[in-house]
Coordinates of N, CA and C in Angstrom, one line a residue:
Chain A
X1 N -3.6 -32.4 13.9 CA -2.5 -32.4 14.8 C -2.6 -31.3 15.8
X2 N -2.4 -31.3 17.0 CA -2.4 -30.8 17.9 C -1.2 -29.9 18.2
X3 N -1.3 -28.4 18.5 CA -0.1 -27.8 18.4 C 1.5 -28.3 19.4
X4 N 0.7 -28.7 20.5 CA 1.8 -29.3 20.8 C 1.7 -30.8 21.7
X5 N 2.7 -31.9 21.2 CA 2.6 -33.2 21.0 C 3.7 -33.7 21.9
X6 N 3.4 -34.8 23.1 CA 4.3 -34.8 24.1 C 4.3 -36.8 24.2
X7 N 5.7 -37.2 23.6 CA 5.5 -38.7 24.0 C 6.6 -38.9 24.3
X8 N 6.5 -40.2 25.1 CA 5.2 -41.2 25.9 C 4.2 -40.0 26.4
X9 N 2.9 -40.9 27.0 CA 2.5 -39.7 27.8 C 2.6 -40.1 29.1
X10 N 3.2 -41.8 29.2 CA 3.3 -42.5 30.4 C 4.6 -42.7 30.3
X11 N 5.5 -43.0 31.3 CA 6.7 -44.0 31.1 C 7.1 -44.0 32.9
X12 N 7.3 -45.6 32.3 CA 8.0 -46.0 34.2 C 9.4 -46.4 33.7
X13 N 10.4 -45.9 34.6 CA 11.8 -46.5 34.3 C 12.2 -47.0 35.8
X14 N 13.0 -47.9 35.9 CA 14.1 -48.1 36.9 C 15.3 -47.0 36.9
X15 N 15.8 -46.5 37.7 CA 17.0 -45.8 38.1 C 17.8 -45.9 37.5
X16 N 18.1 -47.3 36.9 CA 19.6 -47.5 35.9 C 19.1 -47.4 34.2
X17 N 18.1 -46.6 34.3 CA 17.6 -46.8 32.7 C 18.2 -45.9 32.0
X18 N 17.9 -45.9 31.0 CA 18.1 -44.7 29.9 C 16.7 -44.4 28.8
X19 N 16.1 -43.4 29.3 CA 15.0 -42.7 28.1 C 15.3 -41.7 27.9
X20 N 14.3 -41.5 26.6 CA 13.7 -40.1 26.3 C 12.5 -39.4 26.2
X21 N 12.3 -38.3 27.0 CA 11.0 -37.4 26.4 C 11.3 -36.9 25.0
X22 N 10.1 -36.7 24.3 CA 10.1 -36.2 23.3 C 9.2 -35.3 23.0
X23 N 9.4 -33.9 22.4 CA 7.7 -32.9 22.4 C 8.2 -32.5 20.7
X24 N 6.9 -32.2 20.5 CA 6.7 -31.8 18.8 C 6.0 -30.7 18.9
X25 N 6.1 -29.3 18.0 CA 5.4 -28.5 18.2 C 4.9 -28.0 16.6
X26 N 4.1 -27.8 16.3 CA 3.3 -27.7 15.3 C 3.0 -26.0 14.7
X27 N 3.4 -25.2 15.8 CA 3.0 -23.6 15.9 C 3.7 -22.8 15.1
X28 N 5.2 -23.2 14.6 CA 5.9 -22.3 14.1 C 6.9 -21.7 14.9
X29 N 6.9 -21.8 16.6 CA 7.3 -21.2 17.2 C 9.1 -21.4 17.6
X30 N 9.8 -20.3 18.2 CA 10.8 -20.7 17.6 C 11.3 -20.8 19.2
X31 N 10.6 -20.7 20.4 CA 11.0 -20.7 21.6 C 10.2 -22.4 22.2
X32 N 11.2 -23.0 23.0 CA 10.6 -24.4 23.5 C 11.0 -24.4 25.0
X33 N 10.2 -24.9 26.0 CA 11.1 -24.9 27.7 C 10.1 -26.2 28.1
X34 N 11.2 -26.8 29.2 CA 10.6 -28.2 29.7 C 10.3 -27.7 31.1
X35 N 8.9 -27.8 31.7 CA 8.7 -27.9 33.1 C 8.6 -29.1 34.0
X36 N 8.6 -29.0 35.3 CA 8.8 -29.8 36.2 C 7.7 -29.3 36.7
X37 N 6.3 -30.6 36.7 CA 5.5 -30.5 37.8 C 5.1 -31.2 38.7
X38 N 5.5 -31.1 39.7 CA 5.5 -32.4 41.2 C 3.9 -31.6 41.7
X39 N 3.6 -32.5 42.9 CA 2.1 -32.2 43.3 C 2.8 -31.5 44.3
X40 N 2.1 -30.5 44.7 CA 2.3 -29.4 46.0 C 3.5 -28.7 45.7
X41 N 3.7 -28.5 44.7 CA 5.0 -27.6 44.2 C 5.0 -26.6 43.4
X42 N 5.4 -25.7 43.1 CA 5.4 -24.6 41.9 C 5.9 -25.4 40.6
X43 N 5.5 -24.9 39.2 CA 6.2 -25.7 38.2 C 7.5 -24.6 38.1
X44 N 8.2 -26.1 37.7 CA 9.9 -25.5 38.2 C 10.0 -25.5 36.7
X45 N 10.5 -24.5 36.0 CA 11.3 -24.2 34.7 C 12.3 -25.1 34.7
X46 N 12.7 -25.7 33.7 CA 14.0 -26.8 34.0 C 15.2 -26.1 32.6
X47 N 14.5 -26.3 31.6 CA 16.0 -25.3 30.6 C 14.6 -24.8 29.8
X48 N 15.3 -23.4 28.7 CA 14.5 -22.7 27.7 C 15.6 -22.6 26.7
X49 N 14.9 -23.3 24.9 CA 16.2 -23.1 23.9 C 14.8 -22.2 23.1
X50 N 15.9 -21.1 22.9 CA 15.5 -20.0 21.7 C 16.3 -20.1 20.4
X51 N 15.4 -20.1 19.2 CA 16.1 -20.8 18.0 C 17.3 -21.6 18.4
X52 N 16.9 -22.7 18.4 CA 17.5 -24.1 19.2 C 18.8 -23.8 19.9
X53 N 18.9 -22.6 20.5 CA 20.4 -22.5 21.4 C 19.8 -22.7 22.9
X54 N 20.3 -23.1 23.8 CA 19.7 -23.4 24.8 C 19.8 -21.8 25.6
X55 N 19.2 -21.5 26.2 CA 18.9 -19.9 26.9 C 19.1 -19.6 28.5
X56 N 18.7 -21.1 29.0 CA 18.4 -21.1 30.6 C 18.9 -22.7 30.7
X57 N 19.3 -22.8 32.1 CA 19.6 -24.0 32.8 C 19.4 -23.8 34.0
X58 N 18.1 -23.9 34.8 CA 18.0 -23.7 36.2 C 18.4 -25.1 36.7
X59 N 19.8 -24.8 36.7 CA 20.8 -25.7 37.8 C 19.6 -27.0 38.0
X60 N 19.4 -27.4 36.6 CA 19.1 -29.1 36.7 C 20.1 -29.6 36.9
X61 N 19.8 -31.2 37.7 CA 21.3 -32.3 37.9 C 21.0 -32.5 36.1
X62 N 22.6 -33.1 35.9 CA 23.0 -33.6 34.6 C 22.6 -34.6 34.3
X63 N 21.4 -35.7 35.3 CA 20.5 -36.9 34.8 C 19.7 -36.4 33.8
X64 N 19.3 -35.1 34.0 CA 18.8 -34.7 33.0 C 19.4 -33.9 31.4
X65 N 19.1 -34.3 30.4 CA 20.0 -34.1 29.0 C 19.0 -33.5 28.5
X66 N 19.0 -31.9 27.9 CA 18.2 -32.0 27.0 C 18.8 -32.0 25.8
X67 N 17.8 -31.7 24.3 CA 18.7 -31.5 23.2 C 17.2 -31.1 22.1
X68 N 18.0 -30.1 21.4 CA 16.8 -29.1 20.6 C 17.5 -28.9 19.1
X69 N 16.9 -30.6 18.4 CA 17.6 -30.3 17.0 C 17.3 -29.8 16.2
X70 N 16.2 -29.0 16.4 CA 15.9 -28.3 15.2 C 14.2 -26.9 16.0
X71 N 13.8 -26.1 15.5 CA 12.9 -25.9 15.9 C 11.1 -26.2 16.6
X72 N 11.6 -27.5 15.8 CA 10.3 -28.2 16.0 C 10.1 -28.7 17.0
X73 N 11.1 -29.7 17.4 CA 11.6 -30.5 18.0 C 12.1 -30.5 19.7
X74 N 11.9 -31.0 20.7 CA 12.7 -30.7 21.7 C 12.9 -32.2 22.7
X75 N 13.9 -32.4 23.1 CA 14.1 -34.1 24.0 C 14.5 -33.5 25.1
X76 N 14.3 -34.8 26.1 CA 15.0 -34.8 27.4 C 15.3 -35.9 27.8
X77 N 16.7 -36.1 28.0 CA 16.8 -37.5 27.7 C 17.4 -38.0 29.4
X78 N 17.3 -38.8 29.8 CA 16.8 -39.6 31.3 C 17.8 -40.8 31.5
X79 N 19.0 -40.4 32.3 CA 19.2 -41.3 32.6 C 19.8 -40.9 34.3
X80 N 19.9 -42.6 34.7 CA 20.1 -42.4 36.5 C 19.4 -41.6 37.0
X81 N 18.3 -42.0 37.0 CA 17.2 -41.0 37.4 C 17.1 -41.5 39.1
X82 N 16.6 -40.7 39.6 CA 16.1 -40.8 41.5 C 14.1 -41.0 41.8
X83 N 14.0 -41.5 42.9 CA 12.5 -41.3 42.8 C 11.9 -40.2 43.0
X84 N 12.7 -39.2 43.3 CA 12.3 -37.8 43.6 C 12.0 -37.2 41.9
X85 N 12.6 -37.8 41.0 CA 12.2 -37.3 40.0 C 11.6 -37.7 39.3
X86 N 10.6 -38.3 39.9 CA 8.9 -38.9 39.4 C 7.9 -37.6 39.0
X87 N 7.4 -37.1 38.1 CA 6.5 -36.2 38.3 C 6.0 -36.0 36.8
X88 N 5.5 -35.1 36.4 CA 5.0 -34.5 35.1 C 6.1 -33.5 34.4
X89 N 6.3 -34.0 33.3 CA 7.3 -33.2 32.8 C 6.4 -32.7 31.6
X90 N 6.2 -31.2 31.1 CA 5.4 -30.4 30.3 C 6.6 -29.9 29.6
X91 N 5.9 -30.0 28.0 CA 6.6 -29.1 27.3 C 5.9 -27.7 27.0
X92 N 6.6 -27.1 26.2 CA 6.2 -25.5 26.2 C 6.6 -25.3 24.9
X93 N 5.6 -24.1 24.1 CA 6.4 -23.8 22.9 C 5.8 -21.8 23.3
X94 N 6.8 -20.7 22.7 CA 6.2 -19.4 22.4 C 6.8 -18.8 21.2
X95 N 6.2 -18.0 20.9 CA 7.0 -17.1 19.7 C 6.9 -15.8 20.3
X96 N 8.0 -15.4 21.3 CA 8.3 -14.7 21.5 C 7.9 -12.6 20.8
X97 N 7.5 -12.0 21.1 CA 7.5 -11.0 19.8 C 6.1 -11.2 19.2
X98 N 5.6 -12.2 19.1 CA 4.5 -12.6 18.2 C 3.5 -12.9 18.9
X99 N 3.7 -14.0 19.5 CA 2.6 -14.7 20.6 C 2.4 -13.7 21.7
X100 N 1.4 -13.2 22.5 CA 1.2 -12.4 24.2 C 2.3 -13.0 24.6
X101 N 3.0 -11.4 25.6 CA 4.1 -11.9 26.5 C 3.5 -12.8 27.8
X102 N 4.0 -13.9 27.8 CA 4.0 -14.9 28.4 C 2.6 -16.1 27.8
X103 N 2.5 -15.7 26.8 CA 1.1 -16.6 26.4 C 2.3 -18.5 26.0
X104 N 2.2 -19.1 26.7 CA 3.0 -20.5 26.9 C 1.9 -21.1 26.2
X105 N 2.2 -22.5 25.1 CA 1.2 -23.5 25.0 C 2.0 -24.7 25.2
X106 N 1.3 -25.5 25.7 CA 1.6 -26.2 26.6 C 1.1 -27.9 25.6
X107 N 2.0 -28.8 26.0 CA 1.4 -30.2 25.4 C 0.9 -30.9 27.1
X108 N 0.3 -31.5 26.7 CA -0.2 -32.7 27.7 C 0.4 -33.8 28.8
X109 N 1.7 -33.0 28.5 CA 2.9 -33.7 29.6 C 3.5 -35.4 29.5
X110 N 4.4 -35.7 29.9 CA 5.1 -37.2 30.2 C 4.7 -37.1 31.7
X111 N 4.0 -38.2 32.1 CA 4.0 -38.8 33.2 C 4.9 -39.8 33.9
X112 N 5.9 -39.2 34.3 CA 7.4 -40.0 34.6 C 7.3 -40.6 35.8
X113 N 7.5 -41.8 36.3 CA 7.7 -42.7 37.4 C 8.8 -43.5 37.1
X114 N 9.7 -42.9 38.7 CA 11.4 -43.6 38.7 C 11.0 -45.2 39.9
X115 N 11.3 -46.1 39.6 CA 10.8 -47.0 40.4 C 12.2 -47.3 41.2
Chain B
X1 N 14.0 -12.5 44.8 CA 13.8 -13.3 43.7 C 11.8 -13.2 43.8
X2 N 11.6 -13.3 42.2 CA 9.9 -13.0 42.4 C 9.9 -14.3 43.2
X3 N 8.8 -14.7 43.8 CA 7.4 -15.6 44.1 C 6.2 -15.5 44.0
X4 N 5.6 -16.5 43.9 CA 4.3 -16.4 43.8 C 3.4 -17.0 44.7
X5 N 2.8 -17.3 45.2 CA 2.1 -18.1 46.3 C 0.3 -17.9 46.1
X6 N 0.3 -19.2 46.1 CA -1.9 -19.9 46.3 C -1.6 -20.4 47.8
X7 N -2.6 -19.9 48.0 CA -2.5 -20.7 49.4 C -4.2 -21.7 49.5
X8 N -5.0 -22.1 48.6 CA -5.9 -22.4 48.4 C -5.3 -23.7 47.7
X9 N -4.9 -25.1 48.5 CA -4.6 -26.1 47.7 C -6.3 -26.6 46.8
X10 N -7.5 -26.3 47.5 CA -8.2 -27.3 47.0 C -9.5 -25.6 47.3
X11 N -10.3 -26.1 46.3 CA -11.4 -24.9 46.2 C -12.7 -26.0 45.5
X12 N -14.0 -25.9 45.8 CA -15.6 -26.4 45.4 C -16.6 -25.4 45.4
X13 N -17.0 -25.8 44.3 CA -18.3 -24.7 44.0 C -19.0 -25.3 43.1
X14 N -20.8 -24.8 43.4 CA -21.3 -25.2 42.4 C -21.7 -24.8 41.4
X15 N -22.2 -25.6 40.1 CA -22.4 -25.6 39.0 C -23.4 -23.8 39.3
X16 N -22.8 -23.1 38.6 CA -23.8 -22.0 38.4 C -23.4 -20.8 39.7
X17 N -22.8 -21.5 39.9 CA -22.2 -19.7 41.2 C -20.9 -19.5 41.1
X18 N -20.6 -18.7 41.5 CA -18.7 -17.9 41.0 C -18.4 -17.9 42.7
X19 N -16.9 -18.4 42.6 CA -15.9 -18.6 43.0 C -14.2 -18.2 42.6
X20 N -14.2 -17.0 43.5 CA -12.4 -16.4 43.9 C -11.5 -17.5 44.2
X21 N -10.2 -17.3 43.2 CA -9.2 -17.9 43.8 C -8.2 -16.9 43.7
X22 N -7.4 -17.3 44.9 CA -6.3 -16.2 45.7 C -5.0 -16.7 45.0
X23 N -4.2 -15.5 45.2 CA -2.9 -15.4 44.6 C -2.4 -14.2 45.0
X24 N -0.9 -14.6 45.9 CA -0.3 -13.4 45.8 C 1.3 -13.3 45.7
X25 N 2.0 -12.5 45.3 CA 3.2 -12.1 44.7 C 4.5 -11.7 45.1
X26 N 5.4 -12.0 45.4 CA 6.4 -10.7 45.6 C 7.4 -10.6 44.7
X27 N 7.5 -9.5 44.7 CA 8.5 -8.8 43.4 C 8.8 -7.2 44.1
X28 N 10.2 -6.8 43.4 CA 10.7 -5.3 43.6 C 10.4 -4.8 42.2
X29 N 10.0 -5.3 41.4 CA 9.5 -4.7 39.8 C 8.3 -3.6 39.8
X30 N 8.3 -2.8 39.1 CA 7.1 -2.0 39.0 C 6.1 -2.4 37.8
X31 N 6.8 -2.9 36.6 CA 6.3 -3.5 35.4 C 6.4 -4.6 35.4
X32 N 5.2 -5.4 35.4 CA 5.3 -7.3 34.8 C 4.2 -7.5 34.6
X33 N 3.7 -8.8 34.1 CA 2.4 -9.4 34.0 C 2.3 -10.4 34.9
X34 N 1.2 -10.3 34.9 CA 0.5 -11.7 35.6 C -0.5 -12.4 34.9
X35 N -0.8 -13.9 35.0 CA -1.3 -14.7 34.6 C -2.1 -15.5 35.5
X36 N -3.3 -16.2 35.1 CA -3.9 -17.2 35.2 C -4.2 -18.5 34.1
X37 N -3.3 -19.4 34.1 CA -3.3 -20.3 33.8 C -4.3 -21.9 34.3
X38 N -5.1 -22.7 33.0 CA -5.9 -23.6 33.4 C -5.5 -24.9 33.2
X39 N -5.5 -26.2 33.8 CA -5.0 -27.1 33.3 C -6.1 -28.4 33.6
X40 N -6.9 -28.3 32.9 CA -7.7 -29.7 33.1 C -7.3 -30.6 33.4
X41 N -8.1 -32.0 33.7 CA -8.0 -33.0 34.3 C -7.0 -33.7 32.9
X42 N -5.9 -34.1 32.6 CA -5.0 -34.7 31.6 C -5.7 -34.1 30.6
X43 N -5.2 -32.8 30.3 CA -5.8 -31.7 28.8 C -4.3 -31.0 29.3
X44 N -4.0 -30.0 28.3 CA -3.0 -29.0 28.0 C -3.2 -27.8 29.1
X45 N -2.4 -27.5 29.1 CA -2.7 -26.1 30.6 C -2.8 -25.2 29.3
X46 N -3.6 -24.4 29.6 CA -4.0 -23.1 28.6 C -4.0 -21.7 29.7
X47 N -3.8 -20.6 28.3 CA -3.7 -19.2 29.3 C -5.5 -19.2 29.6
X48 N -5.2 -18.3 30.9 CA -6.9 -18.3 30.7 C -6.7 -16.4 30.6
X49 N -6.3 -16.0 31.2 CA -6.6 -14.8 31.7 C -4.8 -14.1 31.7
X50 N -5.1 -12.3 31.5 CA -3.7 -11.8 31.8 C -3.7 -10.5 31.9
X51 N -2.9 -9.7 33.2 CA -2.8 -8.8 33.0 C -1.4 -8.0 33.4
X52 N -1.5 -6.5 32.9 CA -0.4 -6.0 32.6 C -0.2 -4.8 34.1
X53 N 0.7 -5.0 34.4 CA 1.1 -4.2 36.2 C 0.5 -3.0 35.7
X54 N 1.0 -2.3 34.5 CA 1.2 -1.0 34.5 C -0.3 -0.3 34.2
X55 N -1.6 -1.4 33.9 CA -2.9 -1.1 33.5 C -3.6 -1.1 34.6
X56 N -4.1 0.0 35.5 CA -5.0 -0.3 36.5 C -6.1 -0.8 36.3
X57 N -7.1 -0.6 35.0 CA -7.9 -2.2 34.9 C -8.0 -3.2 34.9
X58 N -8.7 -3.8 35.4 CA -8.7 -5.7 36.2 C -9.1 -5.8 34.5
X59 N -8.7 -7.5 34.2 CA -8.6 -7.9 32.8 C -9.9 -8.8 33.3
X60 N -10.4 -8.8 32.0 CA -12.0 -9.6 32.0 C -12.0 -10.3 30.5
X61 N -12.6 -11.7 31.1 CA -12.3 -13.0 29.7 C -13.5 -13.3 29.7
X62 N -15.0 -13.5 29.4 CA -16.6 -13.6 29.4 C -16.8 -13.8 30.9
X63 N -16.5 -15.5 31.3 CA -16.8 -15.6 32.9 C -15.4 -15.2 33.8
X64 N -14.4 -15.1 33.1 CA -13.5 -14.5 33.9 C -12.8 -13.3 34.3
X65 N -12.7 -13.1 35.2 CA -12.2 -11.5 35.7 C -11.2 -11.6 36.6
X66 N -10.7 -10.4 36.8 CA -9.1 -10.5 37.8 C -9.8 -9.0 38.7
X67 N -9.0 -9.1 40.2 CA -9.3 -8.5 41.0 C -7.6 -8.1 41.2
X68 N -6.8 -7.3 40.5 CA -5.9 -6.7 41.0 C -5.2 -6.1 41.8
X69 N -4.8 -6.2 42.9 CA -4.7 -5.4 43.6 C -2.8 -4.7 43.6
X70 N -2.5 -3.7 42.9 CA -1.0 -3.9 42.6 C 0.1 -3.6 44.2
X71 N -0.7 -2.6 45.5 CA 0.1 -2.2 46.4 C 0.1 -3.6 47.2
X72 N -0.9 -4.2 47.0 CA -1.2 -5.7 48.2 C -0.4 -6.8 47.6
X73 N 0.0 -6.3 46.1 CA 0.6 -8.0 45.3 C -0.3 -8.8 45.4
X74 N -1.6 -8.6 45.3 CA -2.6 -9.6 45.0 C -3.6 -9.6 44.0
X75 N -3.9 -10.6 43.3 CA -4.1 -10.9 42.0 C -4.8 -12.6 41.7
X76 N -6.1 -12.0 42.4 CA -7.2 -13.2 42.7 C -8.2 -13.6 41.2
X77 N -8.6 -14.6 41.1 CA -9.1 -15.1 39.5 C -10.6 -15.3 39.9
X78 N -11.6 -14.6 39.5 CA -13.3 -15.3 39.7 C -13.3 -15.2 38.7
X79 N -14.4 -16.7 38.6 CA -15.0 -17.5 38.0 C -16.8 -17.3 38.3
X80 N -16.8 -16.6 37.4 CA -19.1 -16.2 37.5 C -19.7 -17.2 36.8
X81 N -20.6 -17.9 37.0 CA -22.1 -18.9 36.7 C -21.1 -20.0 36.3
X82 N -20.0 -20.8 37.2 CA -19.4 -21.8 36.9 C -20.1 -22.6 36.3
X83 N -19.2 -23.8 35.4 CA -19.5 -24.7 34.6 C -18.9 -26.0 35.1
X84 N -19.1 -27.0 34.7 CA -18.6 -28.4 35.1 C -17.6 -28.3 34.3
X85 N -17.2 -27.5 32.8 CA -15.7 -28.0 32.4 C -15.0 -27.0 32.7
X86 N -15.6 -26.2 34.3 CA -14.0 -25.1 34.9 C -13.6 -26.1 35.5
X87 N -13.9 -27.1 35.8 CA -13.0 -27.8 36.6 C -11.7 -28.4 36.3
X88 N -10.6 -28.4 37.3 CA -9.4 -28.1 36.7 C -8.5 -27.4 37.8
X89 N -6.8 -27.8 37.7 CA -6.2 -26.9 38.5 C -5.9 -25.7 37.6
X90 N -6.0 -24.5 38.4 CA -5.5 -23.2 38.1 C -4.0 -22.5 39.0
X91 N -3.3 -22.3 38.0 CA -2.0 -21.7 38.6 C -2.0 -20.1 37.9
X92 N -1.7 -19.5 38.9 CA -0.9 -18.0 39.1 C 0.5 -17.9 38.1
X93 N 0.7 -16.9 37.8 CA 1.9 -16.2 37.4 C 2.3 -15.6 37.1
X94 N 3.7 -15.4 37.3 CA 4.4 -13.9 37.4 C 5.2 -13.9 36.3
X95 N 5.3 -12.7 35.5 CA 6.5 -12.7 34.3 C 7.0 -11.1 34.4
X96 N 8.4 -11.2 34.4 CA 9.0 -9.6 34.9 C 9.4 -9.7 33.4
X97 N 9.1 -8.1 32.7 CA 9.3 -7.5 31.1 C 10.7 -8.2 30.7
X98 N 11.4 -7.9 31.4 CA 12.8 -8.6 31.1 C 13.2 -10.0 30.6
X99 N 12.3 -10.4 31.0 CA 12.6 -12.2 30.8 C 11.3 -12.7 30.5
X100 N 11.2 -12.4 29.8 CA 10.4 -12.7 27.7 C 9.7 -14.3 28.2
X101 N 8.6 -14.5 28.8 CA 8.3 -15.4 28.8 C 9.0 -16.4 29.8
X102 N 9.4 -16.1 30.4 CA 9.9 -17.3 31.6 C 9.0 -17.0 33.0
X103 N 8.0 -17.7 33.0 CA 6.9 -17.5 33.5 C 7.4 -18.4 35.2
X104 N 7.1 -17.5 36.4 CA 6.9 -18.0 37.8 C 5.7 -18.5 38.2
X105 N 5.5 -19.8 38.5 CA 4.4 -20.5 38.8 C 4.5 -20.6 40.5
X106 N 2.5 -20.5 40.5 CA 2.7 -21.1 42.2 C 2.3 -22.8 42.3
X107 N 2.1 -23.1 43.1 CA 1.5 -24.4 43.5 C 0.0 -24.7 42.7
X108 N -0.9 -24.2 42.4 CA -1.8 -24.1 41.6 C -3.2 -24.5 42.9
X109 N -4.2 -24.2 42.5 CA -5.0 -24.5 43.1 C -6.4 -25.6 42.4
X110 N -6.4 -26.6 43.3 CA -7.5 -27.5 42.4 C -8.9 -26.9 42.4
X111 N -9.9 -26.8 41.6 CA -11.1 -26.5 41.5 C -12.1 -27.7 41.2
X112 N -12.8 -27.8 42.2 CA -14.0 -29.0 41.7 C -15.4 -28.2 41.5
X113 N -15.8 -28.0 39.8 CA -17.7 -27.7 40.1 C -18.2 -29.0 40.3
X114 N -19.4 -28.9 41.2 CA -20.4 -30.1 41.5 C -21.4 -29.4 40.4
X115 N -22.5 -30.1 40.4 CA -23.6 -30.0 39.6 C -24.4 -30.0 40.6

């Protein structure tokens, strides 16, 4: 297994759908954060949960839900989505204290398309 | 608020010669890290490289090295006797001591080796 596990690694929805990302992390680690990567853009931090309390919310719209039930674990769940929020969505896991400051590992991303 | 900025959307080099990529910064901080980050063609973005404000030694990884510069906020990544699996976009970043891993990304820059 791969430390960290990111499905779908594709998904197309319509606007009026309802999904979920899902990431798995295998490291132990007790910190998880979802990025936003569009092409020609900085990756935008979207929320960070430390031992599953959520930490950060950079003023995502509320289409986006996350939810962090346990340490392992992390969703983001999609609904009424826009086509502007087509892009690569990455998860992240660190063990703060433990891991290099800022050493992020990273899963293989959801490739999201809002049609 | 930090930033980060590549202004190199696209960078080519061949198999076996080294190639600089640019990055530069702003922040009012005197302490933080910076990063180079790699993210293959659909692979996991990995740390590649990192260094710490307060070390005036450039950090060095076998082919990788950092050219620091801390009064200019610049913090360029070479790549010596390139390989066909550097290829890959590479993103910059900034992490201020305070905020434990919440890492500022730039736009990243794509890298193609030819052979």
């Amino acid at each position: 297994e791969t430390g960290v596990t990111q499905t779908p690694r594709h998904l197309v929805m319509g606007m009026t759908n309802k999904k979920s990302l899902k990431c798995e992390q295998h490291l132990g680690h007790n910190a998880m954060y979802w990025y936003k990567q569009s092409a020609k853009k900085p990756l935008e931090l979207m929320f960070v949960y430390s031992l599953e309390e959520r930490v950060e919310n950079n003023s995502v719209p509320s289409r986006f839900s996350p939810e962090c039930p346990n340490s392992s674990h992390l969703f983001l769940h999609l609904h009424t989505l826009q086509p502007e929020d087509s892009a690569l969505y990455l998860c992240a896991s660190s063990q703060p204290g433990t891991t290099l400051p800022g050493e992020l590992f990273f899963g293989e991303g959801s490739r999201l398309t809002v049609l | 608020a930090q930033t980060v900025t590549q202004s190199q959307p696209e960078m080519s080099v061949q198999e076996a010669e080294t190639v600089t990529l640019s990055c530069t910064y702003d922040t009012s901080e005197n302490n933080y890290y910076l990063f180079w980050y790699k993210q293959p063609p659909s692979r996991q973005m990995i740390l590649v490289i990192r260094q710490e404000a307060y070390k005036q030694q450039n950090a060095t990884e076998n082919r990788f090295s950092v050219n620091f510069q801390k009064a200019a906020k610049s913090f360029s990544l070479k790549i010596s006797d390139s390989q066909l699996g550097d290829t890959a976009m590479y993103f910059c970043a900034f992490m201020a001591p305070f905020n434990t891993d919440k890492l500022i990304f730039g736009t990243g820059t794509r890298l193609q080796v030819f052979p």
